[in-house]
mmCIF file of C-alpha atoms in Angstrom:
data_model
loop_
_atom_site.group_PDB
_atom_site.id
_atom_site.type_symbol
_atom_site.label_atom_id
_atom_site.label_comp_id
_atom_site.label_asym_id
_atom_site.label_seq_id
_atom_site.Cartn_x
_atom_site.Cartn_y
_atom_site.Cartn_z
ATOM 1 C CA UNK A 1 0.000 0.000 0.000
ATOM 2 C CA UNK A 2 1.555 3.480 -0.726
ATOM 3 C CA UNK A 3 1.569 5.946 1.423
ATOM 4 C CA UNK A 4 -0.970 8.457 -0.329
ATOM 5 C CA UNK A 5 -3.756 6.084 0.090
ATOM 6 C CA UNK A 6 -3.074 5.803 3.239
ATOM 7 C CA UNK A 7 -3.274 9.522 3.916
ATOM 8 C CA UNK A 8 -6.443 9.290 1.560
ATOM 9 C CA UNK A 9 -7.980 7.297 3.789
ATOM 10 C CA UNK A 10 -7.338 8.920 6.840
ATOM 11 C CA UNK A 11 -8.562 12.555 5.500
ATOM 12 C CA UNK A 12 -11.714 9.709 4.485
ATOM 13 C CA UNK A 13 -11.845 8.319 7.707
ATOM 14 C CA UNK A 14 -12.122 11.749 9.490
ATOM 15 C CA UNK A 15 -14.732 13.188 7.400
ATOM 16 C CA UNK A 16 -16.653 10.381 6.014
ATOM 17 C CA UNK A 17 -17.234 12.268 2.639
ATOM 18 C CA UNK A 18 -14.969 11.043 -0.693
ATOM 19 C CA UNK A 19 -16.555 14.968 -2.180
ATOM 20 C CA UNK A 20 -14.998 16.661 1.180
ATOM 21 C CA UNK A 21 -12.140 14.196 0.839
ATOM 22 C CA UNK A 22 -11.395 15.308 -2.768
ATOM 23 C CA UNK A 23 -11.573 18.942 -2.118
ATOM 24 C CA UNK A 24 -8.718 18.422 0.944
ATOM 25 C CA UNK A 25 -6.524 16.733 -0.785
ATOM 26 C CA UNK A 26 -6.904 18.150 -4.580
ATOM 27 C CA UNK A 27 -7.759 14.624 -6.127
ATOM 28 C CA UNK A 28 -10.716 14.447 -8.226
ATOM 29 C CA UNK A 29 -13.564 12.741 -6.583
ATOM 30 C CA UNK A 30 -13.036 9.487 -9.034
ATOM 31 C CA UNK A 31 -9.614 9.303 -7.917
ATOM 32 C CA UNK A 32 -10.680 8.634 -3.727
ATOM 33 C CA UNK A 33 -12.857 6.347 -4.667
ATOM 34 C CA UNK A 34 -10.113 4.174 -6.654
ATOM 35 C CA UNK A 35 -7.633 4.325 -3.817
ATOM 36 C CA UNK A 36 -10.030 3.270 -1.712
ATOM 37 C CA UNK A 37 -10.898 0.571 -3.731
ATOM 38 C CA UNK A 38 -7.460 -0.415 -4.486
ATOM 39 C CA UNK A 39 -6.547 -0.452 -0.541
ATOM 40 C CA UNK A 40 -9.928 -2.404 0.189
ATOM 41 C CA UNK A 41 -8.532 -4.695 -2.214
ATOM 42 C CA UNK A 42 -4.734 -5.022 -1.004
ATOM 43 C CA UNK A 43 -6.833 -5.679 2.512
ATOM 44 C CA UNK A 44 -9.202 -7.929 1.213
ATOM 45 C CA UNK A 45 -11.743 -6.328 3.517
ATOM 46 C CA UNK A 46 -13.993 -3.436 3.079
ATOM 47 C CA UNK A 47 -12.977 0.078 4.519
ATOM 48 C CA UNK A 48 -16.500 1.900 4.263
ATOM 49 C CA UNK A 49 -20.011 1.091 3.920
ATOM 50 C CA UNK A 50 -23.772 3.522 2.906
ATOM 51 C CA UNK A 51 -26.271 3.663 4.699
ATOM 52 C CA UNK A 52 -28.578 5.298 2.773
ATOM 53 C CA UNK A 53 -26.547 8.761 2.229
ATOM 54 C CA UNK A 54 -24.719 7.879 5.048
ATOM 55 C CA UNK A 55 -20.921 7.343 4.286
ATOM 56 C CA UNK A 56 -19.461 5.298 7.978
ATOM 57 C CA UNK A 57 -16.261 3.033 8.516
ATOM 58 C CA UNK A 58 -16.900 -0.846 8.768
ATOM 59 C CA UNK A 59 -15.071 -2.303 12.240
ATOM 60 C CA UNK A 60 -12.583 -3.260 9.838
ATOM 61 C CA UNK A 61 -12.154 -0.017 9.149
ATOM 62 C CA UNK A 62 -12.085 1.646 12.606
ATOM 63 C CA UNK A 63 -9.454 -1.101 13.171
ATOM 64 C CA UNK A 64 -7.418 -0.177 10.324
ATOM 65 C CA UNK A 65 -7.273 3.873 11.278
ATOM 66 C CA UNK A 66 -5.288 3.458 14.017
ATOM 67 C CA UNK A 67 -2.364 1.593 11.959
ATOM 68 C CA UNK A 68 -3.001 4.085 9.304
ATOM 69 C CA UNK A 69 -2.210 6.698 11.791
ATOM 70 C CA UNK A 70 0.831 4.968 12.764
ATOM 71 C CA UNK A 71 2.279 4.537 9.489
ATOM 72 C CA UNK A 72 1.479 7.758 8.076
ATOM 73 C CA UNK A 73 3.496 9.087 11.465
ATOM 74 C CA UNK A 74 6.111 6.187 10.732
ATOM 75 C CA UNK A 75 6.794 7.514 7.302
ATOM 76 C CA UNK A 76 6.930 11.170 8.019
ATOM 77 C CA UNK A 77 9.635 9.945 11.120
ATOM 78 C CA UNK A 78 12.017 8.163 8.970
ATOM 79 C CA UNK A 79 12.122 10.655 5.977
ATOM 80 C CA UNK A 80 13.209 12.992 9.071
ATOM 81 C CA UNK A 81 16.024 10.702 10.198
ATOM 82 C CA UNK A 82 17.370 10.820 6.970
ATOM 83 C CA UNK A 83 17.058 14.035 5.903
ATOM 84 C CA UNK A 84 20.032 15.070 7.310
ATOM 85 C CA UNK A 85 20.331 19.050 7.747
ATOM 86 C CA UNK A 86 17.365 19.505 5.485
ATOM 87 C CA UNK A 87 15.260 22.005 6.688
ATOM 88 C CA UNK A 88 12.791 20.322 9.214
ATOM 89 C CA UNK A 89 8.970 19.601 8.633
ATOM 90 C CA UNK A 90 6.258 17.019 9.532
ATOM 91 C CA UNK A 91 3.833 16.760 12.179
ATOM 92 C CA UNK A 92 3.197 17.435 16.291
ATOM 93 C CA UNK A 93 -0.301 16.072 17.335
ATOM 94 C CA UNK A 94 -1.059 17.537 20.779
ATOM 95 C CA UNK A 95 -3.657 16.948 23.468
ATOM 96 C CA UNK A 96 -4.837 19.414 25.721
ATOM 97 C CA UNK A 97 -7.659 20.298 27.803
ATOM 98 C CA UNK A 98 -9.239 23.853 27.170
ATOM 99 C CA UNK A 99 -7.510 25.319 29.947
ATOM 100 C CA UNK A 100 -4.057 24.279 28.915
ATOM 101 C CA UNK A 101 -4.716 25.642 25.341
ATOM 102 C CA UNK A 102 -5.988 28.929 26.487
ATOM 103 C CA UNK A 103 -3.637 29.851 28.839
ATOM 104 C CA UNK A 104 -0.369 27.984 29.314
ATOM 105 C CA UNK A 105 0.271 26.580 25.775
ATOM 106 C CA UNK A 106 0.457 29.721 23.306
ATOM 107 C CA UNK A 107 3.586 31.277 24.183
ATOM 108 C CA UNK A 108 5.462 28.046 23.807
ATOM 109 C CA UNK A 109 3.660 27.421 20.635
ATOM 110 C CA UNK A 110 4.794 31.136 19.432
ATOM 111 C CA UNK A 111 8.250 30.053 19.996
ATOM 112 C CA UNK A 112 8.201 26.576 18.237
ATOM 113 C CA UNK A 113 6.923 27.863 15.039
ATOM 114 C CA UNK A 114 9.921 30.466 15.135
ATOM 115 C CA UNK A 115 12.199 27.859 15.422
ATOM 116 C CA UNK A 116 10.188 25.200 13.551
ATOM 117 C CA UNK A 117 8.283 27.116 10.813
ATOM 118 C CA UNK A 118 7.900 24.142 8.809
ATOM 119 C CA UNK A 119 6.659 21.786 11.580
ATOM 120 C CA UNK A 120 2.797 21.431 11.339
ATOM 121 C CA UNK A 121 0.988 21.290 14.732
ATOM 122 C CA UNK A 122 -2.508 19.690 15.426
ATOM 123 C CA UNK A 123 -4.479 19.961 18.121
ATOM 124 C CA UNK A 124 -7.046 17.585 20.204
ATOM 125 C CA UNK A 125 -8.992 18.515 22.114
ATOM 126 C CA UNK A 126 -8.764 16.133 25.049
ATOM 127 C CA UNK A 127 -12.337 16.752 27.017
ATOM 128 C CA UNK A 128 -10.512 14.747 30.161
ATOM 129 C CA UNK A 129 -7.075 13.316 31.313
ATOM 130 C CA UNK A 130 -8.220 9.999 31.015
ATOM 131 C CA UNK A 131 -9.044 10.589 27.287
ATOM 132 C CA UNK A 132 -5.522 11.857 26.839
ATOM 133 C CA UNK A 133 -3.433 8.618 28.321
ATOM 134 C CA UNK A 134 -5.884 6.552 26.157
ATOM 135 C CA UNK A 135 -4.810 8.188 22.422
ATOM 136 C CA UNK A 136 -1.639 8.858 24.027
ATOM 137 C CA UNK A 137 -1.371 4.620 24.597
ATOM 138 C CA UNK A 138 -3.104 4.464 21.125
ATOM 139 C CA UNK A 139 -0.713 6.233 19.213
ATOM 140 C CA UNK A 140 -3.194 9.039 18.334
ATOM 141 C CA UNK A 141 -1.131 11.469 19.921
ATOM 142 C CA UNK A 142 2.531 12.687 20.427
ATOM 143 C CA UNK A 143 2.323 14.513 23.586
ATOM 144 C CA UNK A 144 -0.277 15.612 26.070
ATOM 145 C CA UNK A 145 -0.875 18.532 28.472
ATOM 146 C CA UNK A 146 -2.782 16.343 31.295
ATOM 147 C CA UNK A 147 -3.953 17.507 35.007
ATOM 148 C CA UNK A 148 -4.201 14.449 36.516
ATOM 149 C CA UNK A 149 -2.871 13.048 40.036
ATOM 150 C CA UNK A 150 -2.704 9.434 39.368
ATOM 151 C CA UNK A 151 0.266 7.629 38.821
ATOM 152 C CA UNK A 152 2.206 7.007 35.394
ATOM 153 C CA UNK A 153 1.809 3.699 34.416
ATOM 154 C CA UNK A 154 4.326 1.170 32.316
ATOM 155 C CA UNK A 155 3.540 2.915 28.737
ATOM 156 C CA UNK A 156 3.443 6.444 29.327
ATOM 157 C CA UNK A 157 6.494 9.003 30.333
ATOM 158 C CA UNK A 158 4.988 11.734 32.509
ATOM 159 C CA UNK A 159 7.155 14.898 33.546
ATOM 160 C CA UNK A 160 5.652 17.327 36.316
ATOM 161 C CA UNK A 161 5.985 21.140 34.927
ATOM 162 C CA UNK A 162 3.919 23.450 37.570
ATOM 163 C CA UNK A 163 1.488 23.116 40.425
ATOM 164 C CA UNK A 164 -2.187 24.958 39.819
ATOM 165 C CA UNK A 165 -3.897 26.738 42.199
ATOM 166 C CA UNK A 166 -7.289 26.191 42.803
ATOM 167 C CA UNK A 167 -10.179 28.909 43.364
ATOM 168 C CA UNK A 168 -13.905 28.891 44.020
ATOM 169 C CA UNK A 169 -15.226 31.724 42.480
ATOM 170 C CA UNK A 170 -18.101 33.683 42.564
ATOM 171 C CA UNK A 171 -19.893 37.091 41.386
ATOM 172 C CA UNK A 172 -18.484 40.380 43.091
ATOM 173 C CA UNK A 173 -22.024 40.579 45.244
ATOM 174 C CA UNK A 174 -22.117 36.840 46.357
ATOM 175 C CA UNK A 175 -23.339 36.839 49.993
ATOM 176 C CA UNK A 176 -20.967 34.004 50.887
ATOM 177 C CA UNK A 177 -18.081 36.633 50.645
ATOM 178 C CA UNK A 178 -19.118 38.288 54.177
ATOM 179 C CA UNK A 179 -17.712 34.980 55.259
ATOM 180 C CA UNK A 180 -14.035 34.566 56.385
ATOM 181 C CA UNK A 181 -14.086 30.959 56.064
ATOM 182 C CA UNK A 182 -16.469 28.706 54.315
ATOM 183 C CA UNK A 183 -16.802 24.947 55.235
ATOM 184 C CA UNK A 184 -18.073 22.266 53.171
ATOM 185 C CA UNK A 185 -21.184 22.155 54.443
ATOM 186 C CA UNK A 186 -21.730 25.498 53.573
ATOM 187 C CA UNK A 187 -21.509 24.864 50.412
ATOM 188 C CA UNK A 188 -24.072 22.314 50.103
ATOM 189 C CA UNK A 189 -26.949 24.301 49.321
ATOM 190 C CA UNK A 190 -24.969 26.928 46.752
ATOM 191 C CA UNK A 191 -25.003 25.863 42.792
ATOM 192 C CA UNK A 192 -22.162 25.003 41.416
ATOM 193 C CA UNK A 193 -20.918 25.315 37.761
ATOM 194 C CA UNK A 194 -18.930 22.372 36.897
ATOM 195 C CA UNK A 195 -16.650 21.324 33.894
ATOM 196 C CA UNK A 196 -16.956 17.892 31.816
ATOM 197 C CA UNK A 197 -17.197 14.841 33.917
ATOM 198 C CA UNK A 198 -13.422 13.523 33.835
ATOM 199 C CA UNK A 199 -11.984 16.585 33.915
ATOM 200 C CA UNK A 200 -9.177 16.755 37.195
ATOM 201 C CA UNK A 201 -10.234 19.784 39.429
ATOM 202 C CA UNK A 202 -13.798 18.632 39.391
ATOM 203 C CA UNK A 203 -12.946 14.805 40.039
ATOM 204 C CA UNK A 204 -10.842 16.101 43.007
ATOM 205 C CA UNK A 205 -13.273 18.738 44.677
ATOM 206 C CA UNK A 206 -16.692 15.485 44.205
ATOM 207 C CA UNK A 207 -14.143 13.458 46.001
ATOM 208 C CA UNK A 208 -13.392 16.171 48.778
ATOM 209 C CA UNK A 209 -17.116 16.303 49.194
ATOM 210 C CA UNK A 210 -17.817 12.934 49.343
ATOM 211 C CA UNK A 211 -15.086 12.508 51.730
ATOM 212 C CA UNK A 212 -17.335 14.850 54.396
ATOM 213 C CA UNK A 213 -20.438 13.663 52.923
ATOM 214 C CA UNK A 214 -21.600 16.772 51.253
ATOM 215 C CA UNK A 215 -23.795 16.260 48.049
ATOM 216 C CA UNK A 216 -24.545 19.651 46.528
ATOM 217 C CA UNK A 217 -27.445 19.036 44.539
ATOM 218 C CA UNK A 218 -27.592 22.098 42.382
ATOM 219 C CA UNK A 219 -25.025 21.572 39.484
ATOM 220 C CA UNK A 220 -25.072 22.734 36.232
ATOM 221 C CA UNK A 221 -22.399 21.115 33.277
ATOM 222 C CA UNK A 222 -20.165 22.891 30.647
ATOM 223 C CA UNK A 223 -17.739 22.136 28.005
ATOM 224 C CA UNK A 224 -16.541 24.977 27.749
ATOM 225 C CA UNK A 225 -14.388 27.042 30.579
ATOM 226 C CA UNK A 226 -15.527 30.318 29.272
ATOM 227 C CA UNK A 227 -18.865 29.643 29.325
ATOM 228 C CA UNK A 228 -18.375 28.735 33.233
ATOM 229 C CA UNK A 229 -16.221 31.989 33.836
ATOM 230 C CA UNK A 230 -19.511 33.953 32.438
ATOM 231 C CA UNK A 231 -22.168 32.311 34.238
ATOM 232 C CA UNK A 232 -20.305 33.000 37.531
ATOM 233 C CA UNK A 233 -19.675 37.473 36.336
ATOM 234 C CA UNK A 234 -23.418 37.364 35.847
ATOM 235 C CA UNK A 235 -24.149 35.214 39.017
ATOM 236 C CA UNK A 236 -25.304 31.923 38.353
ATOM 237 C CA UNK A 237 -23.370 30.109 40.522
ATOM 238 C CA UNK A 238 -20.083 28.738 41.999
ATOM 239 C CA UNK A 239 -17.350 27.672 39.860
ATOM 240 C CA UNK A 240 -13.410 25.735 40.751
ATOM 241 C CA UNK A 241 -11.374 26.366 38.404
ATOM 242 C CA UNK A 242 -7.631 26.675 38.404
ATOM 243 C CA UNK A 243 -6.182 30.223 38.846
ATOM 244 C CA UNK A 244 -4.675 30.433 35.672
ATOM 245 C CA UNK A 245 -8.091 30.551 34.150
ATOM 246 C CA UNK A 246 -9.590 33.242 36.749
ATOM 247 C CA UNK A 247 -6.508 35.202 37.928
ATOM 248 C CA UNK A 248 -7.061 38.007 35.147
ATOM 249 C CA UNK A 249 -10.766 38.063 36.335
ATOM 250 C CA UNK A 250 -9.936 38.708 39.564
ATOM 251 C CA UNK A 251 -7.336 41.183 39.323
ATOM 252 C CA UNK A 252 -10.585 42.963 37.152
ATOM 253 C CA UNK A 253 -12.963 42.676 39.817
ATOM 254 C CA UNK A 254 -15.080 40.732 37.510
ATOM 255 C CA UNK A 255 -15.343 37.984 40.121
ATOM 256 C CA UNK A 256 -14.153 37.542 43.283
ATOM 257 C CA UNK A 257 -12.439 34.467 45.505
ATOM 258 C CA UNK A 258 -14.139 32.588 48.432
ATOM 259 C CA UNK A 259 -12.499 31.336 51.301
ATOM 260 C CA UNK A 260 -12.913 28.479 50.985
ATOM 261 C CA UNK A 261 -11.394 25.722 53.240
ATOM 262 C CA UNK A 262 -9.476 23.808 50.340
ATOM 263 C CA UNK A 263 -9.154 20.374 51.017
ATOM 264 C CA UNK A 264 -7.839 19.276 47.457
ATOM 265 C CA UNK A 265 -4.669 17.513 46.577
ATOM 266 C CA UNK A 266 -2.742 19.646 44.471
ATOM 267 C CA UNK A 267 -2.795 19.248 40.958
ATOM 268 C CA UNK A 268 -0.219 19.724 38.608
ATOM 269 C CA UNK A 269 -0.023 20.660 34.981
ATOM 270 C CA UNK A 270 2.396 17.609 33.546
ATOM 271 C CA UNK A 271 3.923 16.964 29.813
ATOM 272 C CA UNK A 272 3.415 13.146 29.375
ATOM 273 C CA UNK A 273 4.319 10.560 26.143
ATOM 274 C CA UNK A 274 4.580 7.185 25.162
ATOM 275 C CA UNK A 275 7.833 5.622 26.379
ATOM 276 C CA UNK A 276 8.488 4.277 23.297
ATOM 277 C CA UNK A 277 7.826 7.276 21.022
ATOM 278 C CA UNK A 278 10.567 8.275 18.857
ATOM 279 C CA UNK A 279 11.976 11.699 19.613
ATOM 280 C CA UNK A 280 12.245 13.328 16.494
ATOM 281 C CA UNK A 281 14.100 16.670 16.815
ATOM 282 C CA UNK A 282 11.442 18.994 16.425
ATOM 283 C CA UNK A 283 9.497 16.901 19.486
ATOM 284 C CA UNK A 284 12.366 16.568 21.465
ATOM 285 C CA UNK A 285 12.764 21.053 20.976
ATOM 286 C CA UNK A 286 8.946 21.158 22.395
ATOM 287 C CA UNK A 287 9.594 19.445 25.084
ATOM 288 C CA UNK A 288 12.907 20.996 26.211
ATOM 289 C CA UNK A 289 10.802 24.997 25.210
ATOM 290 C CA UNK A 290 7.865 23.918 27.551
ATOM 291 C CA UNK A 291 10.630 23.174 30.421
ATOM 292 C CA UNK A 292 12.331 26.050 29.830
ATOM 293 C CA UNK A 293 9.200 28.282 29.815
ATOM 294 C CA UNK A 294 7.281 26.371 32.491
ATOM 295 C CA UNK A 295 10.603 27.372 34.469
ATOM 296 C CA UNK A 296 11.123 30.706 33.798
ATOM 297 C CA UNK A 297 6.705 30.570 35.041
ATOM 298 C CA UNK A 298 8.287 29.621 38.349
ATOM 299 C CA UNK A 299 10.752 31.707 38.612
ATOM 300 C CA UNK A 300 8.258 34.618 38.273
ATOM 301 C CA UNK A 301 6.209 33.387 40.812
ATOM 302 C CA UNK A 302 8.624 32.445 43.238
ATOM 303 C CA UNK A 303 9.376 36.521 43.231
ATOM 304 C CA UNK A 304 6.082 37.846 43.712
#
């Protein structure tokens, strides 16, 4: 199988339309549709099937994206081992959780592409750190920005960068903020504006509530982290998010902190891959730029 049907099929794969498919890659329709014959044929299995209109992937299919994936990545690795000095291109595929793409990822990003113009980066969204060491495991990913607490594992490489404060935050005329020190059980009553299920912060402040049996039974769920940020300026509810995400906000006096008596393990923001990924040198660079700007974070901080 060549390598162009392969990256046929996964533009194919990922938009389950040979017209949409076509118009990506610059092929005329008729040609998709012979690759994907031709590959269907090398497999002896079919890739795709209709239903009706419908355009989905057989389970042969889903099977065969993942080793797509890996041999699309393959080739684009060992064309860069051999390329000598060439001028360095190919692909990063990160995972991230909104947070980490809003606002700890861009200036590192800003600095790769000056050093790596040529270097394409994707990202994926990665709606919980669970989802993350799963396509990281899978091969779906290169590296990940997770959250998490929990412990490594045999497959993945996980390197601690920064611990994240935590805040409950409210509107500026909240009545709990008269209080100078708010217990759990204060908070059972209030409404709370939560992230996805998965996500770190809110696995770690149900479990601190469920450690002192308090249930709040007002909750409302977001995907997004601006959408929660919002909904607590115009006084919705309560919202835990870490103070990277609300510091700004604060320092505005678009929402205030509540003191809270914070019971949560810390969390830090981490940089994790598959042990047995190959560093290429434009990975190994990203790596060694989020180190040296996740230190230089510290530093800051350690001076305030």
């Amino acid at each position: 199988m060549e390598n162009k049907q392969l990256i046929t099929f996964k533009v194919a794969a990922e938009t389950l339309n040979f017209t949409q498919t076509a118009k990506i890659l610059n092929f005329a329709q008729s040609s998709i549709t012979a690759q994907m014959k031709s590959l269907e044929a090398e497999l002896g299995t079919p890739l795709f099937e209709r239903l009706g209109k419908r355009l989905i992937l057989t389970e042969a299919g889903r099977k065969f994206q993942l080793y797509a994936d890996k041999m699309i990545k393959l080739n684009e690795e060992a064309k860069m081992a051999v390329g000598g000095d060439k001028e360095l291109s190919g692909t990063i595929i990160i995972g991230a959780q909104e947070s980490q793409c809003t606002y700890r990822l861009p200036p590192i990003l800003m600095e790769f592409k000056k050093q790596y113009p040529n270097v394409k980066v994707i990202f994926k969204p990665a709606h919980s750190d669970e989802m993350a060491r799963r396509e990281l495991q899978e091969g779906l990913l290169d590296i990940a920005f997770i959250m998490d607490t929990s412990k490594p594992g045999d497959t993945l490489r996980i390197e601690y960068l920064i611990e994240e404060k935590i805040k409950m935050v409210v509107s500026p005329d909240h009545l709990l903020l008269a209080k100078s020190e708010i217990s759990p059980k204060e908070l059972e009553k209030e409404t709370f504006l939560l992230t996805e299920s998965g996500c770190s912060y809110r696995t770690l402040l149900e479990d601190s509530f469920r450690s002192v049996e308090v249930y709040p039974k007002n909750k409302f769920e977001f995907g997004s982290i601006e959408a929660i940020k919002q909904c607590v300026i115009a006084g919705l509810g309560i919202a835990v998010l870490p103070e990277m995400a609300v510091e700004e906000d604060i320092r505005l006096g678009k929402m205030k902190e509540l003191a809270w008596v914070n019971t949560l393990s810390p969390v830090f923001t981490q940089i994790a891959w598959h042990k047995d990924k190959w560093m290429t040198p434009p990975l190994q660079a990203l790596i060694e730029l989020t180190h040296e700007t996740f230190k230089a974070k510290k530093a800051g901080i350690d001076e305030v």
